[in-house]
mmCIF file of C-alpha atoms in Angstrom:
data_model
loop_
_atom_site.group_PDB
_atom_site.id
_atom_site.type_symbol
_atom_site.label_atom_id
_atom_site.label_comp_id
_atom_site.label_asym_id
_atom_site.label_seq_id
_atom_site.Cartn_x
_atom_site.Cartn_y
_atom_site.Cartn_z
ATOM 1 C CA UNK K 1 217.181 144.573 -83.785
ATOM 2 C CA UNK K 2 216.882 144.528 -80.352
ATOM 3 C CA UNK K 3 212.998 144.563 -79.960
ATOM 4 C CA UNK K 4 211.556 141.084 -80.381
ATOM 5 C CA UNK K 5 214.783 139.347 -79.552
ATOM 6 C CA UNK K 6 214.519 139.952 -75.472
ATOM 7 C CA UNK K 7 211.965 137.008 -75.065
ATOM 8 C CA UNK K 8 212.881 135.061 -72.276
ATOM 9 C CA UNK K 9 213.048 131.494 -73.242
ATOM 10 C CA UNK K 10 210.573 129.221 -71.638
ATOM 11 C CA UNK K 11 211.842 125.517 -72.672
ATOM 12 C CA UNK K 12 213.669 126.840 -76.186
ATOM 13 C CA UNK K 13 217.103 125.036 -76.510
ATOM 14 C CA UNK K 14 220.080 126.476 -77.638
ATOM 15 C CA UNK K 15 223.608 125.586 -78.758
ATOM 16 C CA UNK K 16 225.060 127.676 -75.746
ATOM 17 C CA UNK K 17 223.788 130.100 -73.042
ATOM 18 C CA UNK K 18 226.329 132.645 -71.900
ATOM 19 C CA UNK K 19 225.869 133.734 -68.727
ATOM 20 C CA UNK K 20 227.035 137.147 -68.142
ATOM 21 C CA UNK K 21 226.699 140.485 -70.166
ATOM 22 C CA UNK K 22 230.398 141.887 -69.741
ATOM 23 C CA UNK K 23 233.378 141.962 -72.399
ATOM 24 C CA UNK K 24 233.470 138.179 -71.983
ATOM 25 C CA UNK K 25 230.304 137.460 -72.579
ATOM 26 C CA UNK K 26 229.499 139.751 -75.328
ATOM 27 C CA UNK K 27 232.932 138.860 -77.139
ATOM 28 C CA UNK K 28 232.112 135.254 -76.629
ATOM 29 C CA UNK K 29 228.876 136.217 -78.182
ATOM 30 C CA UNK K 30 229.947 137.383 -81.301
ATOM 31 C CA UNK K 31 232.448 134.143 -81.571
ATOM 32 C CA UNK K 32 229.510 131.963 -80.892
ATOM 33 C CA UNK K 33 226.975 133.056 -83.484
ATOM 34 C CA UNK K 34 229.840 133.361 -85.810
ATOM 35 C CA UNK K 35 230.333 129.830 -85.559
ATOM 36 C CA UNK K 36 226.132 129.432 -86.187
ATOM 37 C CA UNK K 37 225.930 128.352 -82.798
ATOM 38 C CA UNK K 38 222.689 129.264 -81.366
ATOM 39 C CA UNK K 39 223.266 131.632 -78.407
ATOM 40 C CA UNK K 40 221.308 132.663 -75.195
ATOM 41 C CA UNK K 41 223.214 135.581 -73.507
ATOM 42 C CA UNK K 42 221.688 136.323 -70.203
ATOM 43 C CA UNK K 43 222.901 138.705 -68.200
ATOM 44 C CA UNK K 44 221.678 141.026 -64.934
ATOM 45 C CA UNK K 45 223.220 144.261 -66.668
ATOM 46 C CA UNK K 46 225.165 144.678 -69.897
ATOM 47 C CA UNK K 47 228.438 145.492 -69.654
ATOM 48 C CA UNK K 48 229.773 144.100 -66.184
ATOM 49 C CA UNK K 49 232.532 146.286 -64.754
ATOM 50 C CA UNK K 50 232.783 148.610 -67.467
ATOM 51 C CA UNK K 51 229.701 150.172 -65.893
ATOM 52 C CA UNK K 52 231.715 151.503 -62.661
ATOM 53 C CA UNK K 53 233.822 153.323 -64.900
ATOM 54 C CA UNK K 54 234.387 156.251 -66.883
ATOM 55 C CA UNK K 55 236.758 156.610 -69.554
ATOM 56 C CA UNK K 56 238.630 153.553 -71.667
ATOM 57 C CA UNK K 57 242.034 154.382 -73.177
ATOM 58 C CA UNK K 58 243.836 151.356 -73.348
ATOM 59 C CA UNK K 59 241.943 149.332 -75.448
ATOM 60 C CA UNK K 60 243.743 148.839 -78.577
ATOM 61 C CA UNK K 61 242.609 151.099 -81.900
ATOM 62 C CA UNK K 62 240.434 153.335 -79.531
ATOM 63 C CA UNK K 63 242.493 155.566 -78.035
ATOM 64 C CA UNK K 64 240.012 157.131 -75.548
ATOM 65 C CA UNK K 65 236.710 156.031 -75.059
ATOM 66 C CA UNK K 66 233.887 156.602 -72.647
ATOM 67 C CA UNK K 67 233.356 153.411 -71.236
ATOM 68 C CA UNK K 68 229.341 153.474 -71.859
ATOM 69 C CA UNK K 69 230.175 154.135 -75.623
ATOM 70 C CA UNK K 70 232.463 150.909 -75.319
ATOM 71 C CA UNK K 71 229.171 148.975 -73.587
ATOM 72 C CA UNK K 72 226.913 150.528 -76.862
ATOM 73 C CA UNK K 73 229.997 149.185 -79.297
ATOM 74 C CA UNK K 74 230.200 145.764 -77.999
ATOM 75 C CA UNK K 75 226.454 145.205 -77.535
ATOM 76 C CA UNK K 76 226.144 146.307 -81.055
ATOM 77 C CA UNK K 77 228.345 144.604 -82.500
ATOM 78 C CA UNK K 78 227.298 140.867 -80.689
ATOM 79 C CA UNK K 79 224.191 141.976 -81.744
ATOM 80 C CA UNK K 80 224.803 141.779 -85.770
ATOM 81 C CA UNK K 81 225.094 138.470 -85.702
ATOM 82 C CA UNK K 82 222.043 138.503 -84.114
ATOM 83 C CA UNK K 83 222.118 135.937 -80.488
ATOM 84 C CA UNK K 84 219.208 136.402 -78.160
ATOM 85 C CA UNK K 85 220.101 138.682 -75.846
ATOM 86 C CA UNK K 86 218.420 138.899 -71.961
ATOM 87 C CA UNK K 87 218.804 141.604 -69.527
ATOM 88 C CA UNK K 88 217.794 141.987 -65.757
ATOM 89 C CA UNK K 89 217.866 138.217 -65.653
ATOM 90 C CA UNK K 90 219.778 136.464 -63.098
ATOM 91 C CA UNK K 91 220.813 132.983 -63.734
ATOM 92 C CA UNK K 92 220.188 130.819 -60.493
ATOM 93 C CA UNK K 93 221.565 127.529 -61.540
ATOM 94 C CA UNK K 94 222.054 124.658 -64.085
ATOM 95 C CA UNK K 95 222.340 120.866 -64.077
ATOM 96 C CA UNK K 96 222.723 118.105 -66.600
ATOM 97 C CA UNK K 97 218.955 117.053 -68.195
ATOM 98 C CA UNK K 98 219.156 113.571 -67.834
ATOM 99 C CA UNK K 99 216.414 112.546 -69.621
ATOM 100 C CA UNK K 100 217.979 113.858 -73.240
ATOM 101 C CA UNK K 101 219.123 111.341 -75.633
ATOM 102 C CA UNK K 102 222.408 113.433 -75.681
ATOM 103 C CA UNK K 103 224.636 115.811 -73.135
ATOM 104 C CA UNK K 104 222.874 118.790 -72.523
ATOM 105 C CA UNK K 105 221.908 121.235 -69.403
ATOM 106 C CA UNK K 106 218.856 123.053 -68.158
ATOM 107 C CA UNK K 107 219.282 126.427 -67.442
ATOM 108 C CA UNK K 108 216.763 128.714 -64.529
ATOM 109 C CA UNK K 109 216.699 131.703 -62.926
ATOM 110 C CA UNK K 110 214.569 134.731 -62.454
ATOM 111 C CA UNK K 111 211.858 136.092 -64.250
ATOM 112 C CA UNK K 112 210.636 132.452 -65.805
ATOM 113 C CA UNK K 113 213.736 131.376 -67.490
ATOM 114 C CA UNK K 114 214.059 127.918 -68.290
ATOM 115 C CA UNK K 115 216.351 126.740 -70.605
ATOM 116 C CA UNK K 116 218.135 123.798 -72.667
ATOM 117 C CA UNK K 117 221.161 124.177 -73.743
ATOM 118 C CA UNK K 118 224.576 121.906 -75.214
ATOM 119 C CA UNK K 119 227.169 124.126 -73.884
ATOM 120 C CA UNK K 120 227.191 127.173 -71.474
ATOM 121 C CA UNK K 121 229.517 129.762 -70.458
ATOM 122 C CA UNK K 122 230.360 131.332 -67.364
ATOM 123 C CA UNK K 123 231.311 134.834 -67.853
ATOM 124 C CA UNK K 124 229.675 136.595 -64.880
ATOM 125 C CA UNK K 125 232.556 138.654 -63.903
ATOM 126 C CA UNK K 126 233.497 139.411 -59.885
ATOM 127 C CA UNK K 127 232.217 141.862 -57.409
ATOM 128 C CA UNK K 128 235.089 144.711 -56.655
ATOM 129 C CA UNK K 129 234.892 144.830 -52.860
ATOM 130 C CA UNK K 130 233.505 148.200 -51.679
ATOM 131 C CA UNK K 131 234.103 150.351 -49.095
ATOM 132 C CA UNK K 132 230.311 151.421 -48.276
ATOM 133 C CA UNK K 133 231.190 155.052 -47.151
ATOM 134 C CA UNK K 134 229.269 158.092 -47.897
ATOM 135 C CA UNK K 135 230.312 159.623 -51.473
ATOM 136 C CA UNK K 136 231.619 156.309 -52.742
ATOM 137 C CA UNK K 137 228.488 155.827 -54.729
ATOM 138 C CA UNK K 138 228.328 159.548 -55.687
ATOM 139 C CA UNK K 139 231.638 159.510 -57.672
ATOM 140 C CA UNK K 140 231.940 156.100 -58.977
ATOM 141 C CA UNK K 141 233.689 157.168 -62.408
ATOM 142 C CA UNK K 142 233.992 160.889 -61.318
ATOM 143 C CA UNK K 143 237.124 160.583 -59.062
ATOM 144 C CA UNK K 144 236.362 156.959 -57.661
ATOM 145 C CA UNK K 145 238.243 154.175 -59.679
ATOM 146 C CA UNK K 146 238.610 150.393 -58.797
ATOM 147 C CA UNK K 147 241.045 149.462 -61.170
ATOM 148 C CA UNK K 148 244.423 152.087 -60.176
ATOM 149 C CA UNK K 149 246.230 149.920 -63.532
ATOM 150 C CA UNK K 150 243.209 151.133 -65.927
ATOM 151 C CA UNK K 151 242.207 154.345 -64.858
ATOM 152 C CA UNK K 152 246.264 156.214 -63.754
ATOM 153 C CA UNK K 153 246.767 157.998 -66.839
ATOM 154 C CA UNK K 154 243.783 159.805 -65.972
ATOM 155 C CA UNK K 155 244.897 161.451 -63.416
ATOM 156 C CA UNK K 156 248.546 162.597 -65.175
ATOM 157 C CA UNK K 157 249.708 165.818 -63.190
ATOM 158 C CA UNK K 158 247.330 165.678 -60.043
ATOM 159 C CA UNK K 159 248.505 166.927 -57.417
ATOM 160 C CA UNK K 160 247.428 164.132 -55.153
ATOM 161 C CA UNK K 161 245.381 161.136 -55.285
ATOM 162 C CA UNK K 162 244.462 158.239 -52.510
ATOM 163 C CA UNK K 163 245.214 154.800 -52.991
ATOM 164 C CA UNK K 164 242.973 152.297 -50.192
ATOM 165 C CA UNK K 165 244.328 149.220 -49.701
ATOM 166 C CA UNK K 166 247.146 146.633 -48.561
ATOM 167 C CA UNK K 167 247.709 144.474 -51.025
ATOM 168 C CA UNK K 168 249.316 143.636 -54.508
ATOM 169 C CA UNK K 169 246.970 145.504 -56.389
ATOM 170 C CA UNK K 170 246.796 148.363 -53.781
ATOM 171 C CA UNK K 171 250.876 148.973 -54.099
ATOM 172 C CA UNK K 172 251.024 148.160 -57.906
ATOM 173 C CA UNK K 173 248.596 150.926 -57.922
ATOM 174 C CA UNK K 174 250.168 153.792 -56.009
ATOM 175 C CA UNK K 175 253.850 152.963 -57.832
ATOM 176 C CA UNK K 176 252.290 152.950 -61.161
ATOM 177 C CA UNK K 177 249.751 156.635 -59.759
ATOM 178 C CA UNK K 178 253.624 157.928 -58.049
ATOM 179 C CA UNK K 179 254.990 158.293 -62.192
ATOM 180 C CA UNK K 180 251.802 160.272 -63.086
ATOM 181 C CA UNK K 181 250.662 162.363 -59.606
ATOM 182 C CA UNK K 182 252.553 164.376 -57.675
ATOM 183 C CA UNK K 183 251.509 163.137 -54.004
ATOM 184 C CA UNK K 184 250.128 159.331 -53.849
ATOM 185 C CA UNK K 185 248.823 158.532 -50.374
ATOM 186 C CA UNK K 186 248.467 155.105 -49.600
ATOM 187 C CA UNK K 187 245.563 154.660 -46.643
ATOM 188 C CA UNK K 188 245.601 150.970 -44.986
ATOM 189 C CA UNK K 189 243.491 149.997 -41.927
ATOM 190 C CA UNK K 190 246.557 148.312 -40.685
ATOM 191 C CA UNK K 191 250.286 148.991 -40.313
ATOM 192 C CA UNK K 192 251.185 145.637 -41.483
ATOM 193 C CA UNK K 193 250.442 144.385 -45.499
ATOM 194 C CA UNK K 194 249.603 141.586 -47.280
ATOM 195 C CA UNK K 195 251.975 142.983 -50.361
ATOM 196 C CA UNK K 196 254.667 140.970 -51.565
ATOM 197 C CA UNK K 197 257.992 142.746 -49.876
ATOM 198 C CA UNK K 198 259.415 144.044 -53.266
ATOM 199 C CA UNK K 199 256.006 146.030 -53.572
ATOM 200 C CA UNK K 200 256.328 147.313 -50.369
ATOM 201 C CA UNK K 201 260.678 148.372 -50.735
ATOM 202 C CA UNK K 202 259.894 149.903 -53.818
ATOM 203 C CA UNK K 203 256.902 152.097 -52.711
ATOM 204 C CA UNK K 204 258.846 153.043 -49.556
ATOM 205 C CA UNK K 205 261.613 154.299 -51.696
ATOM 206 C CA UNK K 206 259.452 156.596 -53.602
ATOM 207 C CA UNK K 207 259.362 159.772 -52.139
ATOM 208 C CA UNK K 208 255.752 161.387 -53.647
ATOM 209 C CA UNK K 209 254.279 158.078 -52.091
ATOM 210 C CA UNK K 210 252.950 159.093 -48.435
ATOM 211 C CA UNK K 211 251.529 155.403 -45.596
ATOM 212 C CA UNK K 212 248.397 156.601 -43.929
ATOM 213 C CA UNK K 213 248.084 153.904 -41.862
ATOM 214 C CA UNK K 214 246.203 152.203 -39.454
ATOM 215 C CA UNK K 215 243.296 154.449 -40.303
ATOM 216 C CA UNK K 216 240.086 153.945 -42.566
ATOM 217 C CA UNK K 217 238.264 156.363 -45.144
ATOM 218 C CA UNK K 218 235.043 157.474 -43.422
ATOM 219 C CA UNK K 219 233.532 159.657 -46.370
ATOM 220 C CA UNK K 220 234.834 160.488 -50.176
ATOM 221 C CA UNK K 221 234.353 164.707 -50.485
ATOM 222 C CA UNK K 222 233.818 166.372 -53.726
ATOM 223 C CA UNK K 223 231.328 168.714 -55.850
ATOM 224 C CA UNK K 224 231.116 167.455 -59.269
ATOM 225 C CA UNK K 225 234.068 165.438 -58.757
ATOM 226 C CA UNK K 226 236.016 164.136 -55.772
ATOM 227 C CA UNK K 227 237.904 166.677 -54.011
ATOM 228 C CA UNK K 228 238.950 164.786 -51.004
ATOM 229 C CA UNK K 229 238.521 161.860 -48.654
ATOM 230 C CA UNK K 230 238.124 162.295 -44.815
ATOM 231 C CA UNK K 231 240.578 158.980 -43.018
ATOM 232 C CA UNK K 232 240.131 158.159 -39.425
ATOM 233 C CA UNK K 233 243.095 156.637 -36.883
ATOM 234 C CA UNK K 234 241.628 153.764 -35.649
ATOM 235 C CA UNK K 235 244.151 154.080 -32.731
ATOM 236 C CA UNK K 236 243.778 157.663 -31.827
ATOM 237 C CA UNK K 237 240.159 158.364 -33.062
ATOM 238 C CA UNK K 238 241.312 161.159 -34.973
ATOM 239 C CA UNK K 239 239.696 162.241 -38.288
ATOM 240 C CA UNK K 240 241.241 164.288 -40.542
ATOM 241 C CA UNK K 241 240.476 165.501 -44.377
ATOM 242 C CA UNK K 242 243.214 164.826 -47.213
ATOM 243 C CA UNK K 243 242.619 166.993 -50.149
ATOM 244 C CA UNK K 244 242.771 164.217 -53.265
ATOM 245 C CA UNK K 245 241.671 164.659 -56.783
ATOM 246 C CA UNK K 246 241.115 160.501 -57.126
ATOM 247 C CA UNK K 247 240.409 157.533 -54.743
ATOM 248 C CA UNK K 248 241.447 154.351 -56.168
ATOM 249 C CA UNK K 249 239.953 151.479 -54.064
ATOM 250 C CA UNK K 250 242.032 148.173 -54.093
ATOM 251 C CA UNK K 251 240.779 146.093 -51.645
ATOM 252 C CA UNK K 252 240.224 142.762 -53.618
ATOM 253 C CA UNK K 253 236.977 140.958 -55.533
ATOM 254 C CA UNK K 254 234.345 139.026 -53.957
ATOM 255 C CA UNK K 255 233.527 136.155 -56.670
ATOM 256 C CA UNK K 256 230.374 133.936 -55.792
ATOM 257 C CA UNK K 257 232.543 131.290 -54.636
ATOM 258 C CA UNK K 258 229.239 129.481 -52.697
ATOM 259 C CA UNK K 259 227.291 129.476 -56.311
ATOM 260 C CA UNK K 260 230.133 128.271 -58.422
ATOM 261 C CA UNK K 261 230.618 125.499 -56.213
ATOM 262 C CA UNK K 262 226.887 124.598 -55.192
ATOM 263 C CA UNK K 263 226.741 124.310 -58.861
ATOM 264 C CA UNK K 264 229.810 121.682 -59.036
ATOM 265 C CA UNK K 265 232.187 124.139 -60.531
ATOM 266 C CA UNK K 266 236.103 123.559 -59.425
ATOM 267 C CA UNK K 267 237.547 127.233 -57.663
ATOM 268 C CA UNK K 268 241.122 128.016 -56.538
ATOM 269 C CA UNK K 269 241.998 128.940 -53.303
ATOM 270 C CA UNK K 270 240.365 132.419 -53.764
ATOM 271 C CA UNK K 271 236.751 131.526 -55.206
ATOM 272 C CA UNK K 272 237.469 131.748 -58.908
ATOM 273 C CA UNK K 273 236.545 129.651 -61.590
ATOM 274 C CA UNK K 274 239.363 126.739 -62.405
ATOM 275 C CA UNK K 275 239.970 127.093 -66.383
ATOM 276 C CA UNK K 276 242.434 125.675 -68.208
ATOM 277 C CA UNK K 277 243.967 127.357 -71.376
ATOM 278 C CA UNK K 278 241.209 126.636 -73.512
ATOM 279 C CA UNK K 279 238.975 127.778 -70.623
ATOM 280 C CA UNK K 280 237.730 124.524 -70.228
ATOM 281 C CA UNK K 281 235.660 123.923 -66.592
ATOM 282 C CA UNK K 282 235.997 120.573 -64.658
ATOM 283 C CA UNK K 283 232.470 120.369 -65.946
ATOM 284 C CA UNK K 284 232.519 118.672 -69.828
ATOM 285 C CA UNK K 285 230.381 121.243 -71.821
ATOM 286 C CA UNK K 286 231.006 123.890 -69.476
ATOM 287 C CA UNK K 287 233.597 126.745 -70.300
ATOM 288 C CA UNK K 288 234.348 129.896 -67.892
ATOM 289 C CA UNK K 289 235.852 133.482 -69.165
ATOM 290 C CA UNK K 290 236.774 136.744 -67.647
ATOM 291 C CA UNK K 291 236.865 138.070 -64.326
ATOM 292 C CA UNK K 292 235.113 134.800 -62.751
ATOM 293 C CA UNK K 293 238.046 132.776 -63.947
ATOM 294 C CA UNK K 294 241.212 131.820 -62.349
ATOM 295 C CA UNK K 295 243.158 132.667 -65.448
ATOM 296 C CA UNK K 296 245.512 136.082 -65.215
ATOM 297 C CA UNK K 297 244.109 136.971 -61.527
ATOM 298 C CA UNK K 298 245.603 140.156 -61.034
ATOM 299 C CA UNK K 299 245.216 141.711 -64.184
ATOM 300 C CA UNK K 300 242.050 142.263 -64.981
ATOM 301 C CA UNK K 301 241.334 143.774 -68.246
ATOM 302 C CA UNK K 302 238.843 144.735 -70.853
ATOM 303 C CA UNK K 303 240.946 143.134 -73.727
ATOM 304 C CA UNK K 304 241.965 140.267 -71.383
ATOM 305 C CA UNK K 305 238.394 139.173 -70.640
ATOM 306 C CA UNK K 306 237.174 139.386 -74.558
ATOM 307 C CA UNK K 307 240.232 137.381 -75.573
ATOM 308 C CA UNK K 308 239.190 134.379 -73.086
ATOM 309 C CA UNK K 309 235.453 135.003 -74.074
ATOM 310 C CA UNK K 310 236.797 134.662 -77.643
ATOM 311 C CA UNK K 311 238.726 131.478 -76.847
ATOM 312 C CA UNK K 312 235.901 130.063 -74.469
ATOM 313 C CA UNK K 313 233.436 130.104 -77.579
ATOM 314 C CA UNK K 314 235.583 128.344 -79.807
ATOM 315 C CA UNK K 315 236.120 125.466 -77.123
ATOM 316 C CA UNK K 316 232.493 125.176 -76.598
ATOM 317 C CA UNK K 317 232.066 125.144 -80.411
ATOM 318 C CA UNK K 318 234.799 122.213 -80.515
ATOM 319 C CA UNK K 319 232.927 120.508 -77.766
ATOM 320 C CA UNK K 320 230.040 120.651 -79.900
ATOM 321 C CA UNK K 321 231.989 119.681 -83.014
ATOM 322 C CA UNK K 322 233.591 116.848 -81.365
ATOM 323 C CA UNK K 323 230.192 115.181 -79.595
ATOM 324 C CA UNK K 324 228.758 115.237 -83.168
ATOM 325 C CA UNK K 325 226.095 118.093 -82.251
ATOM 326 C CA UNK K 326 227.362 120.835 -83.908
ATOM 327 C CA UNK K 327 224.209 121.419 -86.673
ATOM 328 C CA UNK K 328 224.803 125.223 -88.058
ATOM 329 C CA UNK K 329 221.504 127.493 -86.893
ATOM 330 C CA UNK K 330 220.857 129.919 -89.494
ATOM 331 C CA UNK K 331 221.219 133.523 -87.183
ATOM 332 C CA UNK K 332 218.714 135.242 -85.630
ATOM 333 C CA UNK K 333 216.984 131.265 -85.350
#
């Protein structure tokens, strides 16, 4: 299936072009060419976030997956209802073709693409910030999680794991780690946080949660998996190792905010993507899903993020319907 269908179009139109190869896009991908719309997914790497982790378990009817075998599952699946599907392809930017008798966009980027297109949707995920330390790379998925809400269960009976940040997502993440490991230690570069206060009372009163704080990780230890991270005070200058079976880094997302909004796209007040419930863009035509989107920030999820692909495809296919230029393509077209 997939040979023959990686062309990348050169002045081909489509119904919509999904940009973004991540549960969003790929579930909005299936919705799509379910509807007979014909789809363009482009997308620098299938499978988006899922890639910096290991294991899935709470995904419902799969009780544990690995999260590559998740990647295979989705691709596969968009891919029997046959969309054209482009990888290592980075969308640089759209605009309205003014010179069609009707509302559609051009579509470019790398590698030649060039597009037309009635509908598009944004489902290019967001960047977890990273800490850039040595070892960080080495054990993304062996020990090193972004997501403390995903990947906790994991780590049921550890005898200590390291949670870096000052946050919401940082504390959420040590209380919820505190019920399943034995020692949590929560390492902040400052002694003040940017929690809300409850976060911060509750984690306080927990006594297997231990504040490492004003101090920074300087290197992420292990063999075939992490075995500890080395923190440094940033007042003393001391450096010190803490043995840790898991490193869970919560320091926030870094969406494109420059691109969304060189493109015209409305963000909130942290860079995402302003959708309402249908994920609808300020943009007519334009829809938004996933981790780009304003919509549930602060719970980022695999089944979250196919459900507003999902819903994003059926708005653009109402969009269509509702313009008059919804004309079923016969799949695989």
């Amino acid at each position: 299936m997939r040979m023959g269908r990686t062309k990348i179009p050169k002045g081909e139109e489509f119904d919509v072009v999904i940009v973004g190869g991540g549960p969003a896009g790929l579930s909005a991908a299936i919705y799509t060419s379910r509807f007979l719309m014909k789809t363009l997914v482009v997308a620098e790497q299938i499978g988006g976030q899922l890639n910096l982790t290991d294991y899935v378990d709470d995904y419902p009817g799969l009780k544990k997956i690995q999260a590559s075998a998740l990647v295979r599952s989705f691709r596969s699946h968009a891919e029997m209802f046959r969309p054209r599907i482009v990888e290592l392809v980075r969308v640089q930017g759209f605009e309205r073709d003014k010179s069609a008798e009707y509302p559609r966009f051009r579509v470019w980027g790398t590698r030649g693409l060039n597009a037309y297109t009635k509908t598009i949707i944004m489902a290019v995920g967001s960047k977890r910030r990273k800490l850039g330390v040595p070892g960080e790379k080495e054990f993304a998925g062996k020990g090193v999680s972004y997501c403390s809400v995903c990947d906790a269960p994991f780590f049921r009976g550890a005898e200590a794991v390291a949670v870096v940040g000052g946050g919401d997502a940082a504390f959420e993440g040590a209380l919820m780690l505190s019920g399943y490991a034995r020692k949590v230690y929560l390492i902040h570069r400052r002694d003040q946080f940017r929690a809300k206060p409850f976060f911060v009372e509750e984690a306080k009163k927990r006594p297997n949660i231990d504040f490492v704080l004003n101090s920074v990780v300087t290197e992420i230890r292990g063999d075939t998996k992490v075995r500890g991270v080395v923190v440094k005070n940033k007042i003393t200058g001391e450096a010190r190792e803490i043995p840790v079976e898991g490193v869970f880094i919560e320091i926030g997302f870094e969406p494109p905010v420059d691109w969304f909004r060189n493109l015209g796209l409305e963000t909130d007040d942290a860079g995402y993507i302003k959708v309402d419930e249908w994920m609808r863009t300020n943009i007519p035509g334009v829809f938004a899903a996933g981790d780009c989107t304003s919509m549930w920030r602060g719970f980022r999820q695999v089944i979250t993020a196919a459900a507003m692909g999902a819903v994003a495809a059926y708005s653009a296919y109402n969009y269509l319907a509702e313009k008059g230029l919804y004309k079923p393509s016969r799949p695989g077209s």
